[in-house]
PDB file of C-alpha atoms in Angstrom:
ATOM      1  CA  GLN Q1422     118.605  59.086 166.584  1.00 68.00           C
ATOM      2  CA  ARG Q1423     118.740  55.411 164.326  1.00 79.00           C
ATOM      3  CA  VAL Q1424     116.378  57.527 162.236  1.00 80.00           C
ATOM      4  CA  PRO Q1425     117.989  60.624 159.805  1.00 83.00           C
ATOM      5  CA  ALA Q1426     116.045  63.996 160.349  1.00 83.00           C
ATOM      6  CA  GLU Q1427     114.558  64.809 157.592  1.00 87.00           C
ATOM      7  CA  ASP Q1428     112.757  60.583 157.474  1.00 83.00           C
ATOM      8  CA  GLN Q1429     111.638  62.095 160.463  1.00 81.00           C
ATOM      9  CA  ARG Q1430     110.395  65.508 159.252  1.00 82.00           C
ATOM     10  CA  GLN Q1431     108.949  63.843 156.412  1.00 85.00           C
ATOM     11  CA  THR Q1432     107.434  61.008 158.651  1.00 81.00           C
ATOM     12  CA  THR Q1433     105.770  64.409 160.523  1.00 79.00           C
ATOM     13  CA  ARG Q1434     104.200  66.417 156.994  1.00 82.00           C
ATOM     14  CA  GLU Q1435     103.109  62.859 155.474  1.00 82.00           C
ATOM     15  CA  ILE Q1436     101.049  62.267 159.042  1.00 81.00           C
ATOM     16  CA  TYR Q1437      99.391  65.895 158.737  1.00 79.00           C
ATOM     17  CA  ARG Q1438      98.873  65.581 154.897  1.00 80.00           C
ATOM     18  CA  ASN Q1439      97.297  62.006 155.582  1.00 80.00           C
ATOM     19  CA  LEU Q1440      95.014  63.924 158.512  1.00 79.00           C
ATOM     20  CA  THR Q1441      94.403  65.956 156.092  1.00 76.00           C
ATOM     21  CA  ASP Q1442      92.706  63.220 153.469  1.00 76.00           C
ATOM     22  CA  TRP Q1443      90.910  61.455 156.619  1.00 73.00           C
ATOM     23  CA  LEU Q1444      89.273  64.094 157.220  1.00 74.00           C
ATOM     24  CA  LEU Q1445      88.396  64.255 153.428  1.00 76.00           C
ATOM     25  CA  THR Q1446      87.294  60.814 152.672  1.00 75.00           C
ATOM     26  CA  ASN Q1447      86.844  58.937 156.729  1.00 67.00           C
ATOM     27  CA  THR Q1448      88.778  56.194 154.959  1.00 65.00           C
ATOM     28  CA  ASP Q1449      90.737  53.194 157.209  1.00 64.00           C
ATOM     29  CA  THR Q1450      92.838  52.584 154.270  1.00 66.00           C
ATOM     30  CA  VAL Q1451      94.282  56.255 153.739  1.00 63.00           C
ATOM     31  CA  THR Q1452      96.214  54.879 157.100  1.00 73.00           C
ATOM     32  CA  GLU Q1453      96.038  51.916 156.904  1.00 83.00           C
ATOM     33  CA  ASP Q1454      98.669  51.914 153.851  1.00 81.00           C
ATOM     34  CA  ARG Q1455     100.732  53.959 155.706  1.00 83.00           C
ATOM     35  CA  TYR Q1456     101.019  53.760 158.860  1.00 86.00           C
ATOM     36  CA  VAL Q1457     101.885  49.340 158.021  1.00 91.00           C
ATOM     37  CA  SER Q1458     104.303  50.070 155.992  1.00 89.00           C
ATOM     38  CA  LEU Q1459     106.103  53.072 158.247  1.00 88.00           C
ATOM     39  CA  GLY Q1460     105.142  50.307 161.560  1.00 91.00           C
ATOM     40  CA  MET Q1461     107.802  47.930 159.023  1.00 92.00           C
ATOM     41  CA  ARG Q1462     109.882  50.680 158.337  1.00 89.00           C
ATOM     42  CA  ARG Q1463     110.666  52.032 162.425  1.00 89.00           C
ATOM     43  CA  ALA Q1464     110.990  48.190 163.298  1.00 91.00           C
ATOM     44  CA  GLN Q1465     113.623  47.456 160.212  1.00 90.00           C
ATOM     45  CA  GLN Q1466     115.234  50.624 161.210  1.00 89.00           C
ATOM     46  CA  GLY Q1467     116.042  49.255 165.373  1.00 91.00           C
ATOM     47  CA  VAL Q1468     113.910  52.291 166.888  1.00 90.00           C
ATOM     48  CA  PRO Q1469     112.505  50.640 170.320  1.00 91.00           C
ATOM     49  CA  PHE Q1470     108.828  50.010 170.007  1.00 90.00           C
ATOM     50  CA  SER Q1471     107.966  52.397 172.636  1.00 91.00           C
ATOM     51  CA  GLU Q1472     109.470  55.530 170.641  1.00 90.00           C
ATOM     52  CA  LEU Q1473     107.963  54.387 167.849  1.00 88.00           C
ATOM     53  CA  PHE Q1474     104.728  54.565 170.172  1.00 90.00           C
ATOM     54  CA  TRP Q1475     105.486  58.065 171.544  1.00 90.00           C
ATOM     55  CA  ALA Q1476     106.067  59.318 168.253  1.00 87.00           C
ATOM     56  CA  VAL Q1477     102.777  58.732 167.612  1.00 87.00           C
ATOM     57  CA  CYS Q1478     101.195  60.705 170.502  1.00 89.00           C
ATOM     58  CA  ALA Q1479     104.067  63.471 170.661  1.00 87.00           C
ATOM     59  CA  THR Q1480     102.408  64.786 167.144  1.00 85.00           C
ATOM     60  CA  ARG Q1481      99.150  64.459 168.841  1.00 87.00           C
ATOM     61  CA  GLU Q1482      99.665  66.606 171.436  1.00 88.00           C
ATOM     62  CA  TYR Q1483     101.245  68.621 169.488  1.00 85.00           C
ATOM     63  CA  PHE Q1484      97.970  68.805 166.717  1.00 82.00           C
ATOM     64  CA  TRP Q1485      95.705  69.429 170.414  1.00 80.00           C
ATOM     65  CA  GLU Q1486      97.753  72.284 171.618  1.00 81.00           C
ATOM     66  CA  TYR Q1487      97.906  73.559 167.595  1.00 79.00           C
ATOM     67  CA  THR Q1488      94.126  73.662 167.274  1.00 74.00           C
ATOM     68  CA  GLU Q1489      93.385  74.952 171.154  1.00 73.00           C
ATOM     69  CA  ARG Q1490      95.705  78.024 170.295  1.00 74.00           C
ATOM     70  CA  GLU Q1491      94.627  78.992 166.575  1.00 71.00           C
ATOM     71  CA  THR Q1492      90.632  78.125 166.939  1.00 65.00           C
ATOM     72  CA  LEU Q1493      88.917  80.690 168.574  1.00 57.00           C
ATOM     73  CA  LEU Q1494      84.786  78.835 168.439  1.00 55.00           C
ATOM     74  CA  ASP Q1495      82.316  82.046 168.137  1.00 56.00           C
ATOM     75  CA  GLU Q1496      79.052  80.575 167.704  1.00 61.00           C
ATOM     76  CA  PRO Q1497      77.456  76.925 169.528  1.00 58.00           C
ATOM     77  CA  ALA Q1498      76.681  75.785 165.641  1.00 59.00           C
ATOM     78  CA  ASP Q1499      80.895  76.556 165.817  1.00 68.00           C
ATOM     79  CA  PHE Q1500      81.698  74.719 168.943  1.00 67.00           C
ATOM     80  CA  TRP Q1501      79.629  71.235 167.416  1.00 66.00           C
ATOM     81  CA  GLY Q1502      80.947  71.400 163.967  1.00 72.00           C
ATOM     82  CA  GLY Q1503      84.443  71.742 166.364  1.00 72.00           C
ATOM     83  CA  ILE Q1504      83.490  68.268 168.673  1.00 75.00           C
ATOM     84  CA  ARG Q1505      82.386  66.802 165.281  1.00 77.00           C
ATOM     85  CA  LEU Q1506      86.133  67.874 163.872  1.00 77.00           C
ATOM     86  CA  LEU Q1507      87.939  66.886 167.107  1.00 78.00           C
ATOM     87  CA  HIS Q1508      86.393  63.241 167.114  1.00 80.00           C
ATOM     88  CA  SER Q1509      87.630  62.145 163.974  1.00 81.00           C
ATOM     89  CA  LEU Q1510      91.149  63.886 164.596  1.00 83.00           C
ATOM     90  CA  ASP Q1511      90.582  61.563 167.148  1.00 84.00           C
ATOM     91  CA  ARG Q1512      90.243  58.392 165.713  1.00 85.00           C
ATOM     92  CA  PHE Q1513      92.540  59.569 162.376  1.00 86.00           C
ATOM     93  CA  PHE Q1514      95.533  58.745 165.689  1.00 87.00           C
ATOM     94  CA  ASP Q1515      93.818  56.177 166.687  1.00 89.00           C
ATOM     95  CA  ARG Q1516      93.813  54.178 163.432  1.00 88.00           C
ATOM     96  CA  ALA Q1517      97.665  55.787 162.854  1.00 87.00           C
ATOM     97  CA  LEU Q1518      98.983  54.258 166.279  1.00 91.00           C
ATOM     98  CA  TYR Q1519      97.023  51.215 165.293  1.00 92.00           C
ATOM     99  CA  PHE Q1520      98.658  50.398 162.357  1.00 92.00           C
ATOM    100  CA  VAL Q1521     101.761  51.654 163.401  1.00 91.00           C
ATOM    101  CA  ILE Q1522     101.976  48.721 165.694  1.00 93.00           C
ATOM    102  CA  VAL Q1523     100.282  46.114 162.816  1.00 94.00           C
ATOM    103  CA  GLY Q1524     103.300  47.468 160.941  1.00 93.00           C
ATOM    104  CA  TYR Q1525     105.529  46.755 163.412  1.00 93.00           C
ATOM    105  CA  GLN Q1526     104.568  43.898 165.101  1.00 93.00           C
ATOM    106  CA  THR Q1527     104.634  42.258 161.293  1.00 92.00           C
ATOM    107  CA  ALA Q1528     108.137  43.261 161.029  1.00 91.00           C
ATOM    108  CA  GLY Q1529     109.149  41.643 163.990  1.00 82.00           C
ATOM    109  CA  GLN Q1530     107.536  38.408 162.913  1.00 79.00           C
ATOM    110  CA  SER Q1531     109.257  38.570 159.287  1.00 74.00           C
ATOM    111  CA  GLU Q1532     112.107  38.726 160.759  1.00 69.00           C
ATOM    112  CA  LEU Q1533     111.764  36.034 163.254  1.00 65.00           C
ATOM    113  CA  ARG Q1534     110.505  33.664 160.495  1.00 67.00           C
ATOM    114  CA  SER Q1535     114.061  34.471 158.338  1.00 67.00           C
ATOM    115  CA  ALA Q1536     115.993  33.697 161.030  1.00 62.00           C
ATOM    116  CA  ALA Q1537     114.358  30.031 161.967  1.00 61.00           C
ATOM    117  CA  ALA Q1538     114.647  29.788 158.566  1.00 64.00           C
ATOM    118  CA  VAL Q1539     118.502  30.457 158.305  1.00 62.00           C
ATOM    119  CA  SER Q1540     118.654  28.290 161.503  1.00 57.00           C
ATOM    120  CA  THR Q1541     117.104  25.588 160.324  1.00 61.00           C
ATOM    121  CA  ASN Q1542     118.918  25.633 156.878  1.00 63.00           C
ATOM    122  CA  THR Q1543     122.099  26.405 158.661  1.00 60.00           C
ATOM    123  CA  GLN Q1544     121.486  22.308 160.427  1.00 58.00           C
TER     124      GLN Q1544
END
C-alpha cells in the first residue's frame, strides 16, 4: 500500500528485464546495483522488510509457475539445459534478494546515523 501500483508494475518488469541480462552475462553487477537501490528505496518508503522479502519471493514463485506451465522438454539434452537454466534462475533471485536486503539495511543504518547526528546537534 505504500508503493504506488505503477511503481510495483515497473519494478516487476525491471526484475524480469534484469533476469534476462543475468542469463546473458551471469555477472553480479547486473543485480547488485539495481537491487541495493531497490532495497534502499523500499526502506525509505516505509515498506516493512517482511513485505519486501515476500515480494521478491512471490516474483520468483510466479516465474517458476510460468516456466513449469510453458516449458515442454522433449529430449534429455533439453532436460539438462533446463536444469542449468533453472539453476541460473535460482542464483539470480538469491542474489537479487541478498542485494535488496543489503540496500534495505543500508537505508536503515543511514537513518540511524542521521537521527544520531540531529540528536547530537540539538543538545
